[in-house]
Amino acid sequence: MSAGLSEAAFDTAGRVGPGRRAGLFAGGGATLAAGLIFLALALLPPVATLIDDPFLVVTATRIMIFAIAALSLDLVLGYGAMVSFGHAAFLGIGAYAVAILAANGIDDLFLQAVAAILAAALFAFVTGAISLRTKGVYFIMITLAFGQMAYFFMVSLSAYGGDDGITLDARSTLFGLPVLAGDLGLFYLVLAVLVVAFAGLRALTLSRFGRVLRGTRENPVRMQAIGFAPFRYQLTAYVIAGALAGVAGVLLANQAEFVSPAYMSWQRSGELIVMVVLGGMGTLAGAIGGAIAFMLLEDWLALASEHWKLGLGLLLVLLVLFSRGGIAGAIGRLAGRSEA
């Protein structure tokens, strides 16, 4: 029955028709919004040079790395309704792939990325296969448990710094070339990965796979009744998200030139969730916008007060109370009013 399911029938059965999400960050508007963000980022280095502030490039690079991690989480949280408090474990696995391989004489970025993707995907497959047999708060708790297991495992690796972390001797090379030696080279590499990640996830979520995943989010029992297996789709999405977060970890290790178990803490997972909720769950461009907004707010509020976390918490509470759908929802409503 599932093979012959038409898109119109799917809209009725799965409640995920094309009109389900309105606003600027839906449909072609999502691509436009993301394109504007990418254009602004691409133009940032020349602007930083003009105003003589090279630190802007470093800050933007870090923001884009977390935007990649937020995109990966949005696939499982926004599209699959899987609230994972262990997502930062994949980020840490990617970072430690760089540190461990570099410590053993393998400093090629491509090989490190392949190792990170395989390790993160394997960890996601094993833990996801177990976690997805639970629902609701039990799923949240078991992903938290797996994340903390990975965290304490890395703490126990005294050969690689243990709780203190490990400093990299140098950034990775790419096929023997020092492409990442300068901040500008790393910046444009991260931007390219962000664009590819967005385009890939955009195509995935608009495909039949994405429609089934959204249908599973809305009503898994009904999706199973019409011939789909929610578990397989959710596990596949979980593995893809873990692998992409592993890539973000590879880039983060190179950006900071330092790797620590703190990358894998549940607090980091919570921050990624906040980025997705802040931007708007189920909107890939919103996940990028949420990461940018969160990181900038964190920096600006930290300059204003040592109690910046209190201010950030209040802003997030106000956003949740008065702006359903996060930044993407707010912009969508404003765009709708201007057209009215």
Coordinates of C-alpha atoms in Angstrom, one line a residue:
M1 CA 0.0 0.0 0.0
S2 CA 2.8 2.4 0.8
A3 CA 4.4 2.0 -2.6
G4 CA 1.4 3.4 -4.4
L5 CA 0.6 6.1 -1.9
S6 CA 0.1 9.4 -3.8
E7 CA 1.1 12.7 -2.4
A8 CA -2.5 13.9 -2.1
A9 CA -3.4 10.7 -0.1
F10 CA -0.3 11.2 2.0
D11 CA -1.4 14.8 2.8
T12 CA -4.7 13.4 4.1
A13 CA -3.2 10.4 6.0
G14 CA -0.1 12.0 7.4
R15 CA -1.3 15.6 7.9
V16 CA 1.9 17.0 6.4
G17 CA 0.6 18.7 3.2
P18 CA 2.5 21.5 1.6
G19 CA 0.3 24.1 3.2
R20 CA 1.0 22.7 6.7
R21 CA 3.7 25.3 7.4
A22 CA 3.2 28.8 6.2
G23 CA 5.4 31.8 6.3
L24 CA 8.7 33.1 5.1
F25 CA 10.6 30.0 6.3
A26 CA 8.4 27.5 4.5
G27 CA 8.6 26.3 0.9
G28 CA 10.8 28.5 -1.3
G29 CA 11.0 31.1 1.4
A30 CA 13.3 28.8 3.4
T31 CA 15.7 28.6 0.6
L32 CA 15.6 32.4 0.1
A33 CA 16.1 33.1 3.8
A34 CA 19.0 30.7 3.9
G35 CA 20.5 32.1 0.8
L36 CA 20.4 35.6 2.3
I37 CA 22.2 34.3 5.4
F38 CA 24.8 32.6 3.3
L39 CA 25.4 35.7 1.2
A40 CA 25.8 37.8 4.3
L41 CA 28.3 35.3 5.8
A42 CA 30.3 35.2 2.5
L43 CA 30.7 38.9 2.5
L44 CA 31.7 39.1 6.2
P45 CA 35.5 38.6 5.7
P46 CA 35.9 41.6 3.4
V47 CA 33.8 43.7 5.8
A48 CA 36.0 42.5 8.7
T49 CA 39.1 43.6 6.8
L50 CA 37.6 47.0 6.1
I51 CA 36.8 47.7 9.7
D52 CA 40.1 46.0 10.9
D53 CA 38.4 43.4 13.1
P54 CA 39.7 39.9 12.1
F55 CA 38.1 38.4 15.2
L56 CA 34.7 38.7 13.4
V57 CA 35.8 35.9 11.1
V58 CA 36.8 33.7 14.1
T59 CA 33.4 34.3 15.8
A60 CA 31.5 33.7 12.6
T61 CA 33.3 30.5 12.0
R62 CA 32.4 29.2 15.4
I63 CA 28.7 30.3 14.9
M64 CA 28.5 28.4 11.6
I65 CA 29.9 25.2 13.1
F66 CA 27.2 25.3 15.7
A67 CA 24.7 26.1 13.0
I68 CA 25.7 22.8 11.3
A69 CA 25.1 21.0 14.6
A70 CA 21.7 22.7 15.1
L71 CA 20.7 21.7 11.5
S72 CA 21.5 18.1 12.4
L73 CA 19.4 18.2 15.6
D74 CA 16.5 19.9 13.7
L75 CA 16.2 16.8 11.5
V76 CA 15.4 14.6 14.6
L77 CA 13.8 17.3 16.8
G78 CA 11.9 19.4 14.4
Y79 CA 11.0 16.9 11.7
G80 CA 11.0 13.7 13.8
A81 CA 9.8 15.0 17.2
M82 CA 12.7 13.2 18.9
V83 CA 13.9 15.3 21.8
S84 CA 17.5 14.1 22.3
F85 CA 19.5 15.4 25.3
G86 CA 22.6 13.4 24.1
H87 CA 23.1 15.0 20.7
A88 CA 26.3 16.7 21.8
A89 CA 27.9 13.3 22.1
F90 CA 28.1 13.2 18.3
L91 CA 29.8 16.6 18.3
G92 CA 32.4 15.3 20.8
I93 CA 32.9 12.1 18.8
G94 CA 33.8 14.1 15.7
A95 CA 36.1 16.3 17.7
Y96 CA 37.9 13.4 19.3
A97 CA 38.3 11.7 15.9
V98 CA 40.5 14.6 15.0
A99 CA 42.4 14.6 18.3
I100 CA 43.0 10.9 18.4
L101 CA 44.0 10.5 14.8
A102 CA 46.3 13.6 14.9
A103 CA 48.0 12.2 18.0
N104 CA 48.8 9.1 16.0
G105 CA 50.2 10.9 13.0
I106 CA 47.0 11.2 10.8
D107 CA 46.3 14.9 10.2
D108 CA 44.5 14.8 6.9
L109 CA 41.0 16.4 7.3
F110 CA 39.4 14.0 4.8
L111 CA 40.5 10.9 6.6
Q112 CA 39.5 12.5 10.0
A113 CA 36.1 13.4 8.6
V114 CA 35.5 9.9 7.3
A115 CA 36.5 8.4 10.7
A116 CA 34.3 10.9 12.5
I117 CA 31.2 10.2 10.3
L118 CA 31.6 6.4 10.7
A119 CA 32.2 6.6 14.5
A120 CA 29.3 9.0 15.0
A121 CA 27.0 7.1 12.7
L122 CA 27.8 3.8 14.4
F123 CA 27.2 5.3 17.9
A124 CA 23.9 6.8 16.6
F125 CA 22.8 3.5 15.1
V126 CA 23.5 1.5 18.3
T127 CA 22.1 4.1 20.8
G128 CA 19.2 5.1 18.5
A129 CA 18.1 1.4 18.0
I130 CA 17.8 1.2 21.8
S131 CA 16.4 4.7 22.5
L132 CA 13.7 4.6 19.8
R133 CA 12.1 1.6 21.5
T134 CA 11.0 4.2 24.2
K135 CA 8.8 7.2 23.9
G136 CA 8.3 10.6 25.5
V137 CA 10.3 11.4 28.6
Y138 CA 11.8 7.9 28.6
F139 CA 13.4 8.7 25.2
I140 CA 14.8 12.0 26.6
M141 CA 16.3 10.2 29.6
I142 CA 17.9 7.4 27.7
T143 CA 19.5 9.7 25.2
L144 CA 20.8 11.8 28.2
A145 CA 22.2 8.6 29.7
F146 CA 24.0 7.6 26.5
G147 CA 25.4 11.1 26.1
Q148 CA 26.7 11.0 29.7
M149 CA 28.2 7.6 29.1
A150 CA 30.1 9.0 26.1
Y151 CA 31.1 12.0 28.2
F152 CA 32.6 10.0 31.1
F153 CA 34.3 7.6 28.7
M154 CA 36.2 10.5 27.2
V155 CA 37.0 11.8 30.7
S156 CA 38.5 8.4 31.5
L157 CA 40.9 8.6 28.5
S158 CA 43.9 10.0 30.3
A159 CA 46.1 9.3 27.3
Y160 CA 44.2 12.0 25.5
G161 CA 43.9 14.6 28.2
G162 CA 41.1 13.1 30.3
D163 CA 39.0 15.9 31.9
D164 CA 41.5 18.5 30.9
G165 CA 41.1 17.9 27.2
I166 CA 43.9 17.9 24.6
T167 CA 45.5 20.7 22.6
L168 CA 46.1 20.1 18.9
D169 CA 49.6 20.8 17.7
A170 CA 48.2 22.3 14.5
R171 CA 45.1 22.3 12.3
S172 CA 44.4 19.5 9.9
T173 CA 45.8 19.5 6.4
L174 CA 43.7 18.7 3.3
F175 CA 45.4 16.2 1.0
G176 CA 48.8 17.5 2.3
L177 CA 47.9 21.2 1.8
P178 CA 47.7 23.6 4.8
V179 CA 44.3 24.9 3.6
L180 CA 43.0 25.4 7.2
A181 CA 46.2 27.1 8.6
G182 CA 44.7 30.5 8.2
D183 CA 41.3 31.6 9.7
L184 CA 40.0 32.7 6.3
G185 CA 40.5 29.2 4.7
L186 CA 38.8 27.6 7.6
F187 CA 35.9 30.1 7.4
Y188 CA 35.1 29.4 3.8
L189 CA 35.4 25.7 4.3
V190 CA 32.9 25.8 7.2
L191 CA 30.6 28.0 5.1
A192 CA 30.8 25.5 2.2
V193 CA 30.0 22.6 4.6
L194 CA 27.0 24.6 6.0
V195 CA 25.6 25.3 2.5
V196 CA 26.0 21.6 1.5
A197 CA 24.4 20.5 4.8
F198 CA 21.4 22.8 4.3
A199 CA 21.0 21.8 0.7
G200 CA 21.2 18.1 1.5
L201 CA 18.8 18.2 4.4
R202 CA 16.4 20.4 2.4
A203 CA 16.3 17.9 -0.3
L204 CA 15.9 15.1 2.2
T205 CA 13.0 16.7 4.1
L206 CA 11.2 17.5 0.8
S207 CA 11.6 13.9 -0.4
R208 CA 9.3 11.0 0.3
F209 CA 11.5 10.1 3.2
G210 CA 11.0 13.6 4.7
R211 CA 7.2 13.4 4.3
V212 CA 7.1 10.0 6.0
L213 CA 9.2 11.4 8.8
R214 CA 6.9 14.3 9.3
G215 CA 3.9 12.0 9.1
T216 CA 5.5 9.9 11.8
R217 CA 5.9 13.0 13.9
E218 CA 2.2 13.8 13.5
N219 CA 0.7 10.4 14.0
P220 CA 3.0 7.3 14.0
V221 CA 0.0 4.9 14.5
R222 CA -1.7 6.1 11.4
M223 CA 1.6 6.0 9.4
Q224 CA 2.1 2.4 10.5
A225 CA -1.5 1.6 9.5
I226 CA -1.0 2.8 5.9
G227 CA 2.1 0.7 5.4
F228 CA 5.1 2.6 6.7
A229 CA 7.5 1.5 9.5
P230 CA 8.1 4.5 11.7
F231 CA 11.1 2.9 13.5
R232 CA 13.2 2.5 10.4
Y233 CA 12.6 6.1 9.2
Q234 CA 13.3 7.5 12.7
L235 CA 16.5 5.5 13.1
T236 CA 17.7 6.5 9.7
A237 CA 17.1 10.2 10.5
Y238 CA 18.9 9.7 13.8
V239 CA 21.9 8.2 12.2
I240 CA 22.1 10.9 9.5
A241 CA 21.8 13.6 12.2
G242 CA 24.6 11.9 14.3
A243 CA 26.9 11.7 11.3
L244 CA 26.4 15.4 10.4
A245 CA 27.0 16.4 14.0
G246 CA 30.2 14.4 13.9
V247 CA 31.3 16.6 10.9
A248 CA 30.5 19.7 13.0
G249 CA 32.8 18.2 15.7
V250 CA 35.7 17.8 13.2
L251 CA 35.4 21.5 12.3
L252 CA 35.0 22.6 15.9
A253 CA 38.2 20.8 16.9
N254 CA 40.1 22.6 14.1
Q255 CA 38.6 26.0 14.9
A256 CA 39.4 25.8 18.6
E257 CA 42.6 23.7 18.1
F258 CA 41.5 22.1 21.4
V259 CA 39.2 19.1 22.3
S260 CA 37.5 18.5 25.6
P261 CA 34.9 16.2 27.0
A262 CA 32.9 19.4 27.7
Y263 CA 31.9 19.3 24.0
M264 CA 29.8 16.2 24.9
S265 CA 28.1 17.4 28.1
W266 CA 24.3 17.5 28.4
Q267 CA 24.5 21.2 28.8
R268 CA 25.9 21.5 25.3
S269 CA 23.0 19.3 24.1
G270 CA 20.6 21.6 25.9
E271 CA 22.2 24.6 24.1
L272 CA 21.6 22.9 20.7
I273 CA 18.0 22.3 21.6
V274 CA 17.6 26.0 22.6
M275 CA 19.1 27.0 19.2
V276 CA 16.6 24.9 17.3
V277 CA 13.6 26.1 19.4
L278 CA 14.8 29.7 19.2
G279 CA 15.0 29.6 15.4
G280 CA 11.9 27.5 14.9
M281 CA 11.6 23.7 15.0
G282 CA 11.1 22.1 11.6
T283 CA 12.5 25.0 9.6
L284 CA 16.1 24.4 8.5
A285 CA 16.7 28.1 7.9
G286 CA 15.3 28.7 11.3
A287 CA 17.8 26.4 12.9
I288 CA 20.6 28.4 11.3
G289 CA 19.1 31.6 12.4
G290 CA 18.6 30.2 15.9
A291 CA 22.2 29.2 16.2
I292 CA 23.3 32.7 15.0
A293 CA 21.0 34.5 17.4
F294 CA 21.9 32.3 20.4
M295 CA 25.7 32.6 19.9
L296 CA 25.4 36.4 19.4
L297 CA 23.2 36.8 22.5
E298 CA 25.6 34.7 24.5
D299 CA 28.5 37.0 23.5
W300 CA 26.7 40.3 23.9
L301 CA 25.1 39.5 27.2
A302 CA 28.3 38.1 28.6
L303 CA 29.9 41.5 27.9
A304 CA 27.1 43.3 29.7
S305 CA 27.0 41.2 32.9
E306 CA 28.4 38.2 34.6
H307 CA 24.9 37.0 35.2
W308 CA 24.2 36.9 31.5
K309 CA 22.6 33.4 31.7
L310 CA 19.7 34.9 33.7
G311 CA 19.1 37.5 30.9
L312 CA 19.3 34.9 28.2
G313 CA 16.9 32.7 30.1
L314 CA 14.4 35.6 30.4
L315 CA 14.6 36.3 26.7
L316 CA 14.0 32.7 25.8
V317 CA 11.0 32.5 28.1
L318 CA 9.5 35.7 26.5
L319 CA 10.1 34.2 23.0
V320 CA 8.4 31.0 23.9
L321 CA 5.5 32.7 25.5
F322 CA 4.9 35.4 22.8
S323 CA 6.4 34.0 19.6
R324 CA 5.2 30.6 18.7
G325 CA 7.5 29.0 16.2
G326 CA 10.5 31.0 17.3
I327 CA 12.3 33.5 15.1
A328 CA 11.0 31.8 11.9
G329 CA 7.4 32.0 13.2
A330 CA 7.7 35.6 14.1
I331 CA 9.2 36.6 10.8
G332 CA 6.5 34.6 9.0
R333 CA 3.7 36.4 10.8
L334 CA 5.3 39.8 10.1
A335 CA 5.6 38.9 6.4
G336 CA 2.0 37.8 6.4
R337 CA 0.8 41.0 7.9
S338 CA 2.8 43.1 5.5
E339 CA 1.2 41.3 2.6
A340 CA -2.3 41.7 4.0

